[in-house]
Coordinates of C-alpha atoms in Angstrom, one line a residue:
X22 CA -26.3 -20.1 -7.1
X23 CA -26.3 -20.3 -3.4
X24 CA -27.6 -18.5 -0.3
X25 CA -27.4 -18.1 3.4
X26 CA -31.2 -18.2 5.4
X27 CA -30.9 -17.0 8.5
X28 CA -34.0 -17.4 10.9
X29 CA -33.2 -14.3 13.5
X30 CA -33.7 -13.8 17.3
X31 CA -31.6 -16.4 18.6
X32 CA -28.5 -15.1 21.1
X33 CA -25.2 -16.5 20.0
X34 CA -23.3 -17.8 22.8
X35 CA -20.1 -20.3 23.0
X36 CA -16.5 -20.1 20.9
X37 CA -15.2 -19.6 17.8
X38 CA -11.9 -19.7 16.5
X39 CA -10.7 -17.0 13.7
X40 CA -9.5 -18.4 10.6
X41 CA -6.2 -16.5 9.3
X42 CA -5.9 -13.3 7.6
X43 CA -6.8 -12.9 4.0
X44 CA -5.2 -9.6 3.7
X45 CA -2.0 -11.2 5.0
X46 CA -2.0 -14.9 3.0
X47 CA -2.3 -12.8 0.2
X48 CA 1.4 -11.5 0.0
X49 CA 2.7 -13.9 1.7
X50 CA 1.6 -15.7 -1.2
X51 CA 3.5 -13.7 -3.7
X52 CA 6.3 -12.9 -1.6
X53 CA 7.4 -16.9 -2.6
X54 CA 8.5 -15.3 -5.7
X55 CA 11.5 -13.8 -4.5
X56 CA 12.7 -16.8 -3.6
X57 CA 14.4 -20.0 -5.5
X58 CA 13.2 -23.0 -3.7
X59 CA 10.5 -24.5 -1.4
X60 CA 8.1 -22.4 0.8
X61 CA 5.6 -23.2 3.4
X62 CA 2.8 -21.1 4.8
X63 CA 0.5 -22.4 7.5
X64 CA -3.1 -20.9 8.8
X65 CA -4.2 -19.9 5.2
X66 CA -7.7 -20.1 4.7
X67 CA -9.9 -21.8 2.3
X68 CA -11.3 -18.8 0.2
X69 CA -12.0 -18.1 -3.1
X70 CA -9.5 -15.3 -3.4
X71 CA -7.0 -17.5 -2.1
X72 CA -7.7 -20.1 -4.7
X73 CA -7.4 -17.0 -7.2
X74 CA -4.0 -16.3 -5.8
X75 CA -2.8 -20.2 -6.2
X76 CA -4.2 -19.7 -9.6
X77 CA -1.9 -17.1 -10.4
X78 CA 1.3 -18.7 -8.8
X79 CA 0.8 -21.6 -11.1
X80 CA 0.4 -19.4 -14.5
X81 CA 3.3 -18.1 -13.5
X82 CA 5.0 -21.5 -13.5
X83 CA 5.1 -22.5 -9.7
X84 CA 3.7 -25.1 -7.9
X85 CA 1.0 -24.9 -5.6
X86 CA -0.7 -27.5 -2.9
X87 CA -3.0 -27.1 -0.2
X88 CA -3.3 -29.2 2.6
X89 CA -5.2 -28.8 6.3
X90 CA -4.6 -24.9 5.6
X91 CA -0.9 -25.1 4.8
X92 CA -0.3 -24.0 1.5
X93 CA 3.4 -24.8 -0.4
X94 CA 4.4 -23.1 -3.3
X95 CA 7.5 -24.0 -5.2
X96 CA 9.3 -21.6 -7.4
X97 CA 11.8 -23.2 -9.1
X98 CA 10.4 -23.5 -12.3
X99 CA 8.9 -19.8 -12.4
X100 CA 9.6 -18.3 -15.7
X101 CA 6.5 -16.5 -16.8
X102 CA 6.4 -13.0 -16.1
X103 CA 2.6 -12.0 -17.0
X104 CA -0.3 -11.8 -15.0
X105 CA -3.0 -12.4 -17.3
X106 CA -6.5 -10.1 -16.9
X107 CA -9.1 -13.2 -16.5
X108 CA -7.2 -13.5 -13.1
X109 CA -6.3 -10.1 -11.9
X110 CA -10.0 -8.9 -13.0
X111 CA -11.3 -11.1 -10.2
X112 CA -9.0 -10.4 -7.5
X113 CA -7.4 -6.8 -7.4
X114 CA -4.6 -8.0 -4.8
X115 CA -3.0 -9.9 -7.9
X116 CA -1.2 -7.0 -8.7
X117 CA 1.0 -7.8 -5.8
X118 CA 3.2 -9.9 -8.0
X119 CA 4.2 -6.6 -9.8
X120 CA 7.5 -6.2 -7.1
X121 CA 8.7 -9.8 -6.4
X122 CA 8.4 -10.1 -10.4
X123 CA 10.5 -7.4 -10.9
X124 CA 12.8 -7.7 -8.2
X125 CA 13.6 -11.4 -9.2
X126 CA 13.4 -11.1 -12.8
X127 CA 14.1 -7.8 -14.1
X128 CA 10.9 -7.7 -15.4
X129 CA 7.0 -8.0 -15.2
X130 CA 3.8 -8.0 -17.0
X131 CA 0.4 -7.4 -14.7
X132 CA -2.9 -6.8 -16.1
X133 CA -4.6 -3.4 -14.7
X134 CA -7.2 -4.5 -11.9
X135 CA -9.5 -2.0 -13.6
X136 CA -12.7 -1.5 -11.0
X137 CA -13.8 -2.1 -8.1
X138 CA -17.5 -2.2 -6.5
X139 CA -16.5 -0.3 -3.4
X140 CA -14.7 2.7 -5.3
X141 CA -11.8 3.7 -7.3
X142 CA -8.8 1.7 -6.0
X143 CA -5.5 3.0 -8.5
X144 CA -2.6 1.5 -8.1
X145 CA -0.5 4.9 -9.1
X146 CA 1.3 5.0 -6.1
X147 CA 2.7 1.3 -6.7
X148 CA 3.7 2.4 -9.7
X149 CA 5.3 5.9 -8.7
X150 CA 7.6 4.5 -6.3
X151 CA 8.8 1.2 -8.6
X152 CA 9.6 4.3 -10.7
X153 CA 11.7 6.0 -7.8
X154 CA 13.3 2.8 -7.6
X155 CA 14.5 2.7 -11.4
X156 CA 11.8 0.9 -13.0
X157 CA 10.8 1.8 -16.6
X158 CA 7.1 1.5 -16.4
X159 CA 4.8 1.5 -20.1
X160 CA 1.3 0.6 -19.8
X161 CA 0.1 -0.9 -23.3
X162 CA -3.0 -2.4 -23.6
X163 CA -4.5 -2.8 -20.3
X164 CA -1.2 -3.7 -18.6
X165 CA 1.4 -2.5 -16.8
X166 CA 4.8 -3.5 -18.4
X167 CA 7.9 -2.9 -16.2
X168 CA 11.2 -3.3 -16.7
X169 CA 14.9 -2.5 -14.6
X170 CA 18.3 -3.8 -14.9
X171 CA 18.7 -3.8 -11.5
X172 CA 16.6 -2.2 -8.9
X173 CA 18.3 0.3 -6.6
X174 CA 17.0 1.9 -3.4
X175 CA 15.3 5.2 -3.0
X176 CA 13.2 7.5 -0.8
X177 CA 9.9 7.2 -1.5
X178 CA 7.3 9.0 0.2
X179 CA 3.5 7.8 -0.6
X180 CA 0.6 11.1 -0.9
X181 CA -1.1 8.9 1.1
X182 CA -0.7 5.3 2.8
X183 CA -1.7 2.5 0.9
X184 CA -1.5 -1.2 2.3
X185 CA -1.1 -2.5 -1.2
X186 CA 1.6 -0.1 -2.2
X187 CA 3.7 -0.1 1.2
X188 CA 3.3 -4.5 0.8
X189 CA 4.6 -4.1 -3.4
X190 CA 7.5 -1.5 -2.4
X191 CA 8.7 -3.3 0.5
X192 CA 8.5 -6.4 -1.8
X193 CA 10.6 -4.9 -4.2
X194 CA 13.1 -3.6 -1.8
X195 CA 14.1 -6.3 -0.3
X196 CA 16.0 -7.4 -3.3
X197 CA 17.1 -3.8 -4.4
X198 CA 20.5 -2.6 -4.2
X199 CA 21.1 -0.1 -1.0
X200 CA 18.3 1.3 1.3
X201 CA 15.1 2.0 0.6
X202 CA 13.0 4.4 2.9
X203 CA 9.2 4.4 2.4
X204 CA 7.1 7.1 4.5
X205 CA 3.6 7.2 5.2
X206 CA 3.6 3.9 4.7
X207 CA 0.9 1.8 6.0
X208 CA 1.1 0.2 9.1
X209 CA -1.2 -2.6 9.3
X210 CA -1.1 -5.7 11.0
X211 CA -0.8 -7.3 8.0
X212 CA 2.2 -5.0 7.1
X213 CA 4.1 -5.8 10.3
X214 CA 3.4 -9.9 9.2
X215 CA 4.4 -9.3 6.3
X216 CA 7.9 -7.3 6.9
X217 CA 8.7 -10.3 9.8
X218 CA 8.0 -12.5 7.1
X219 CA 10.4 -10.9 4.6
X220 CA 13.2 -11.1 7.5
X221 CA 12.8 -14.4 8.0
X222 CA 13.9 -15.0 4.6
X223 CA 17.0 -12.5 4.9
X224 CA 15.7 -9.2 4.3
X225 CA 16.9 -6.1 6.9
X226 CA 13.7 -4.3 7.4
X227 CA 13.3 -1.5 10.6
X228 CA 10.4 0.2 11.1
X229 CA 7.0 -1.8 10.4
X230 CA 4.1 -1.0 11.9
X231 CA 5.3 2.9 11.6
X232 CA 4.9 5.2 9.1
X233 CA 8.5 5.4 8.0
X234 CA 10.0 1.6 6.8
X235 CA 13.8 1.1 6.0
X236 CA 14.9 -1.8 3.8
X237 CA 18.3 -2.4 3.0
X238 CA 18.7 -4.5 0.1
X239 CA 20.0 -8.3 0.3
X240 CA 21.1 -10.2 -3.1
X241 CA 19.5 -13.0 -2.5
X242 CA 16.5 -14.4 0.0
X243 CA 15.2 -17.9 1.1
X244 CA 12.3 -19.1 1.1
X245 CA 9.7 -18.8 3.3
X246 CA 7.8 -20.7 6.5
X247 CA 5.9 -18.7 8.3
X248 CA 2.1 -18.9 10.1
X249 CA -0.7 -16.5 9.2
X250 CA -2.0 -14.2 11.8
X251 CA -5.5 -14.3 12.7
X252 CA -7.7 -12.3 10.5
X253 CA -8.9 -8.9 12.2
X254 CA -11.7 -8.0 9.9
X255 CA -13.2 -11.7 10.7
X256 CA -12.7 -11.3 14.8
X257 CA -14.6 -8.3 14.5
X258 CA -17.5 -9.4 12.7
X259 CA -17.9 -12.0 15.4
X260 CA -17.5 -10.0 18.1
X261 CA -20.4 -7.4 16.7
X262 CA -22.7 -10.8 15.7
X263 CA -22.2 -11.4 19.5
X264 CA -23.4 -7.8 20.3
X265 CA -26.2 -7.3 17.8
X266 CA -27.7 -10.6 19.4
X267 CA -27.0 -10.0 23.4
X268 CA -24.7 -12.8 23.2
X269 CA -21.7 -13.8 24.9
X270 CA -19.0 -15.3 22.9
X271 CA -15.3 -15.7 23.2
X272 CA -13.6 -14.9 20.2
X273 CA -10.5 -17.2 19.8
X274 CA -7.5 -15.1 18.1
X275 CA -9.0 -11.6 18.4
X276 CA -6.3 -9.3 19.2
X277 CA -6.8 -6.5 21.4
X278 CA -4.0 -4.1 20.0
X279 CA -5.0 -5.0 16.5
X280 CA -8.7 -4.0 17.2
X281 CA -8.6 -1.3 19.8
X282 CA -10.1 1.4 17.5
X283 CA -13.5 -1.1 17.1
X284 CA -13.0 -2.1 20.9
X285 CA -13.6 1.4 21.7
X286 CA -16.3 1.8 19.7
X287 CA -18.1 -1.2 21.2
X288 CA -17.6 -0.4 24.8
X289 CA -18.9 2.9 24.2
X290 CA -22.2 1.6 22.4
X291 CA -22.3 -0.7 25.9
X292 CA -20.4 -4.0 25.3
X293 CA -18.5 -5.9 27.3
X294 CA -15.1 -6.8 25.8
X295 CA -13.1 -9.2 28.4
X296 CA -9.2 -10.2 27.6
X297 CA -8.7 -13.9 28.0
X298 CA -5.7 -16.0 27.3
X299 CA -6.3 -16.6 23.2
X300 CA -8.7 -13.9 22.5
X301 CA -11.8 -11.3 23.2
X302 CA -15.0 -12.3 25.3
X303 CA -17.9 -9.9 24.0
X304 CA -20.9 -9.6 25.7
X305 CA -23.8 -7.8 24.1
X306 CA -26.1 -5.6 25.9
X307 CA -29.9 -5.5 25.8
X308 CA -30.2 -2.3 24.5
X309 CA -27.2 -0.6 22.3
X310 CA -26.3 2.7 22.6
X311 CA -25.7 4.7 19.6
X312 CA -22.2 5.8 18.4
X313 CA -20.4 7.8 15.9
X314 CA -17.9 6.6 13.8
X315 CA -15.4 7.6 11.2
X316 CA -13.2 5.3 8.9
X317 CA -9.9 5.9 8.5
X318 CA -6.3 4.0 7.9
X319 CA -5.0 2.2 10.9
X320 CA -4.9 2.4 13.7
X321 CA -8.6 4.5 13.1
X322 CA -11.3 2.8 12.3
X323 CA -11.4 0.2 9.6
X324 CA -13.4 0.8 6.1
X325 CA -13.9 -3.4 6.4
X326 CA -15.9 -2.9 9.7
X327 CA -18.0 -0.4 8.5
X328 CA -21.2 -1.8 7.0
X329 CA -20.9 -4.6 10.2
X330 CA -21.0 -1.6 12.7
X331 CA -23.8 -0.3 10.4
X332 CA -25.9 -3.3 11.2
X333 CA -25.2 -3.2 14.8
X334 CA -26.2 0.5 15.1
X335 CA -29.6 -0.2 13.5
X336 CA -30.6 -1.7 16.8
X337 CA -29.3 1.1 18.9
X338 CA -31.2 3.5 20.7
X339 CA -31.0 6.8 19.6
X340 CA -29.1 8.4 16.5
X341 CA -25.3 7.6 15.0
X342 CA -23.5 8.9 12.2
X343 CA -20.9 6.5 10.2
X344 CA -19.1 9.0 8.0
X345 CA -16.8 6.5 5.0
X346 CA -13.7 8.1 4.2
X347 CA -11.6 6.0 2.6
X348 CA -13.8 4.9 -0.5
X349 CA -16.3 6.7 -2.0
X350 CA -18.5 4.2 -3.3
X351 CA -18.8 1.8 0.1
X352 CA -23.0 2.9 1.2
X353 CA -24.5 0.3 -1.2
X354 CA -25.5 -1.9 1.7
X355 CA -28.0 0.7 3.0
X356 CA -30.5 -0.2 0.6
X357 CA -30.4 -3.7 1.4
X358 CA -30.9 -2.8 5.4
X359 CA -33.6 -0.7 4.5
X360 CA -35.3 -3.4 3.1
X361 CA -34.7 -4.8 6.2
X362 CA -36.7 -2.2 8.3
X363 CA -33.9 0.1 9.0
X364 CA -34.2 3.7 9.5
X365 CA -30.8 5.2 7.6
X366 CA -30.2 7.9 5.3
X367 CA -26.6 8.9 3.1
X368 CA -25.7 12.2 3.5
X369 CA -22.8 12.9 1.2
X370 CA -20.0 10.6 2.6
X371 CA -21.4 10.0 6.0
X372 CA -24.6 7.5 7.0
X373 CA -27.2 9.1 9.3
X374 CA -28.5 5.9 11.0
X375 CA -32.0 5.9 13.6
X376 CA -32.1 2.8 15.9
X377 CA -35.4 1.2 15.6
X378 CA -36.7 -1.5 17.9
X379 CA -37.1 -4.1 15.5
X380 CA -36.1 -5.3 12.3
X381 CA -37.7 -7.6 10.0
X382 CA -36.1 -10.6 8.0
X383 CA -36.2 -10.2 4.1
X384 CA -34.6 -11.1 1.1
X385 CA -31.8 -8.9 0.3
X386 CA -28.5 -9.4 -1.7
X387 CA -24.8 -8.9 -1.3
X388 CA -23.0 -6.1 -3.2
X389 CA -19.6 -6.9 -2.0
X390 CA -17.6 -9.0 0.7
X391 CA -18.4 -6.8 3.5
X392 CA -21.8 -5.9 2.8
X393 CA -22.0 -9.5 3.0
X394 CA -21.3 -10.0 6.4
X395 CA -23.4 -6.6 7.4
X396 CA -26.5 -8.5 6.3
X397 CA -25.9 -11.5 7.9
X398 CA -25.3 -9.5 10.9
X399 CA -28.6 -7.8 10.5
X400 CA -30.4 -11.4 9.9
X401 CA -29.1 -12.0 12.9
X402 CA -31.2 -10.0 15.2
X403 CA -34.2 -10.0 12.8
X404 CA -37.2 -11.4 13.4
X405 CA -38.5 -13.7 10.5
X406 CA -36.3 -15.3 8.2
X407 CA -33.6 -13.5 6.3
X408 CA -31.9 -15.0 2.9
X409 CA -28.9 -13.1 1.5
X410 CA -28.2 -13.9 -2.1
X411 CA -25.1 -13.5 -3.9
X412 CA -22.7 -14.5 -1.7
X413 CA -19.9 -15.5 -4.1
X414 CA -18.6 -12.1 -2.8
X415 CA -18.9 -13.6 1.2
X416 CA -17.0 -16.6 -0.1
X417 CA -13.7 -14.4 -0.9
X418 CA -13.3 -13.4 2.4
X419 CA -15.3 -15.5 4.9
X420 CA -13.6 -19.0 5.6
X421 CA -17.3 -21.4 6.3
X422 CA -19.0 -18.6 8.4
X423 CA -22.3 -20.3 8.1
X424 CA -20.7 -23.1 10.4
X425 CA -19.1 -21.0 12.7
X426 CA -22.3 -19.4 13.5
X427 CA -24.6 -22.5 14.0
X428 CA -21.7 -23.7 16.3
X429 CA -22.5 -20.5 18.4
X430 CA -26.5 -21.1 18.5
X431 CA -27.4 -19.6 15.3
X432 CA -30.6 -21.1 12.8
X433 CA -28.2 -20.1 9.8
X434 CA -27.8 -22.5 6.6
X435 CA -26.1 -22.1 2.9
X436 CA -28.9 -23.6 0.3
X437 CA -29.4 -23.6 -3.5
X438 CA -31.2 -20.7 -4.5

C-alpha cells in the first residue's frame, strides 16, 4: 500500500498543466463501440479508472493501446455483449456500454454497479428512457439484460438530470431510427464533448449544453478522433491548493466558463482569479474569507469540489456553511479534517464549518476520490507533516498529482506505507 506525506506551510507558486477529463475519456471510450473500425482519442489520462475502462473494451473483444496519452481502440472484432461484475463493481461509469451495446448489437448484458461510497447512484433513469426508446429491459441476477430489434426515437424527459443517463441516451440515439428529444438533460462540459464527439462521427445532435438535446438517428457512424478537454474537477483543485497556501499559480487549461460557479466562489472568499491565454492565474490571499456554498448540477456548484472547498474554508475567518445536495452520503471527509484540527460540524445535509488559525498535520485516510484531494489540500497548509493513506481511490481520478505539486514548491512525496 502507498501514501502521500505532505510536510505543510510551503506557498505553491509556478505552472501546472491540467491533465484531460476523466468524466469525458470515459465515454468517449465507449462511444468506440458504435463504430466498425479504428478510433483514436488523444489527452486521456493515465488513471486507474481509465485502465478499468480499457479493461472492459478488451472483454468485450476490442483492442486497446495506449501510448503518450493517446489511446486506440479497435472494434472490429467486438462480439461480446456482457459486462462482467468484477469490472463494473470497481468502476460505476462501466455501465456506459449499456447504449452503444445496444444500439450496435441489438442487445446487451451489464452487471448492476451496485454501491457507491458517496451515496446511492441508480441507474433507473438509464434504464427508463432505453425503455422509451423500445428496449425490453429484464434484470436477472445482478444484471441488466436488454434487448431491441431496432431502436426507435422517443421523447424522453429525465425526473432529474443525470450526466450518466443524458451521455447513455444520447449514445443510444445516435443510432436509433427518427429523433430522439431528451429534456432536463445534463449539460456538462463533458456532455457538450461528448455530443461534438458523436457528430464528428456522423450523428445530428442540437442542443448540448441545454437542457433539451435532439438527436436524429443516422444508420451507421465512423469512428472516432477526437482530443479530451481538460479536466475541470482537476483545475479546480489546483486553483484552491493555490489559495489554501497564499500562492500564485497559473493553471494551464482551466476554463473560465466551465468553472464560473467555483470562480465566484473564490473571489468572494478573496482570491484573485486572472484570465491568461491557456488558463486561470489564482492568487491566494493571507487571510480567507468565509463563504457559503451549495452543490448542485451544472452550471451550480459542483458535488466534486465540495470537500476541496471544505479544506479551503477551514482556514477562513469567520463561519461558512457547505450544504451537499446531490448525494447524501458525501460528509465522510469531516472526520478526517477534524483530525486535522478543524472546527466543523454536519447538520443534516449541510456542513457548519469555523475557520481556525491553524491546522495541524496528521495521519488521516481517504474515503473516496475527492475526499482524497480535500486532504491533501488540507496537508497543504498544515503545519507538521501530513500522510494520507488509501489513496488507491486518488489514483482513479488524479493523473501523478504528487508531481504536479512538488513542481509548484510543494514537500509532497508518494511512499510505501
Amino acid at each position: 500500500m502507498e501514501k502521500i506525506v505532505i510536510k505543510g506551510g510551503h506557498p505553491l507558486n509556478g505552472e501546472v498543466q491540467v491533465s484531460g477529463a476523466k468524466n469525458s475519456a470515459l465515454p468517449l471510450l465507449f462511444a468506440t463501440l458504435l463504430a466498425d473500425g479504428n478510433s483514436e482519442i488523444g489527452n486521456v489520462p493515465n488513471l486507474r479508472d481509465i485502465n478499468t475502462a480499457s479493461k472492459l473494451l478488451r472483454e468485450l473483444g476490442a483492442e486497446v493501446s495506449m501510448e503518450n496519452h493517446c489511446c486506440r481502440v479497435n472494434t472490429k472484432l467486438v462480439q461480446s455483449i456482457e459486462a462482467p461484475y468484477d469490472l463494473v463493481k470497481t468502476m460505476r461509469a462501466s455501465v456506459l456500454v449499456l447504449g452503444p451495446l445496444l444500439a450496435r448489437f441489438g442487445q446487451a448484458r451489464v452487471s448492476l454497479p451496485g454501491g457507491c461510497a458517496i451515496g446511492a447512484r441508480p441507474i433507473n433513469l438509464h434504464l427508463k428512457g432505453l425503455e422509451a426508446l423500445g428496449a425490453k429491459i429484464e434484470l436477472d441476477h445482478g444484471y441488466v439484460e436488454a434487448r431491441a430489434d431496432k431502436l426507435r426515437g422517443a421523447k424522453i424527459s429525465f425526473d432529474m438530470p443525470t450526466v450518466g443517463g443524458t451521455e447513455n441516451l444520447l449514445m443510444a440515439a445516435a443510432l436509433a431510427e427518427g429523433e430522439t428529444v431528451l429534456e432536463n438533460a445534463a449539460r456538462e462540459p463533458e456532455i457538450v464533448q461528448l455530443a461534438d464527439a458523436l457528430k464528428s462521427m456522423g450523428a445530428k445532435i442540437e442542443g448540448a449544453g441545454t437542457a433539451i438535446i435532439r438527436v436524429q438517428g443516422v444508420s451507421q457512424l465512423q469512428p472516432l478522433n477526437c482530443q479530451v478537454i481538460p479536466d475541470r474537477i482537476e483545475a479546480g483543485t489546483f486553483m484552491i491548493a493555490a489559495a489554501i497556501t497564499a500562492g500564485n499559480v497559473l493553471v494551464h487549461g482551466a476554463v473560465r466558463a466551465d468553472q464560473e460557479a467555483l470562480i465566484s466562489k473564490l473571489i468572494e472568499a478573496g482570491v484573485q482569479i486572472i484570465p491568461e491565454a491557456d488558463g486561470l492565474r489564482v492568487i491566494g490571499p493571507q487571510k480567507l474569507t468565509s463563504v457559503d456554498i451549495r452543490t448542485s448540477v451544472f452550471p451550480g456548484f459542483p458535488t466534486d469540489m465540495q470537500a476541496q472547498f471544505m479544506a479551503l474554508m477551514i482556514k477562513a475567518a469567520g463561519s461558512s456553511r457547505i450544504s451537499e445536495t446531490v448525494f447524501e452520503n458525501r460528509f465522510m471527509h469531516v472526520c478526517e479534517l477534524q483530525r486535522m484540527g478543524a472546527d466543523i460540524q454536519i447538520e443534516g445535509h449541510s456542513a457548519i464549518i469555523r475557520g481556525v488559525d491553524q491546522i495541524t498535520g496528521a495521519p488521516v485516510m481517504a474515503t473516496d476520490l475527492r475526499a482524497s484531494a480535500s486532504l491533501i489540500l488540507a496537508g497543504l497548509a498544515a503545519d507538521n507533516t501530513t500522510e494520507v493513506s488509501r489513496i488507491y481511490h486518488l489514483d482513479r481520478g488524479y493523473e501523478k498529482i504528487e508531481t504536479k505539486l512538488a513542481a509548484l514548491g510543494a514537500k509532497v512525496s508518494r511512499e510505501q506505507e
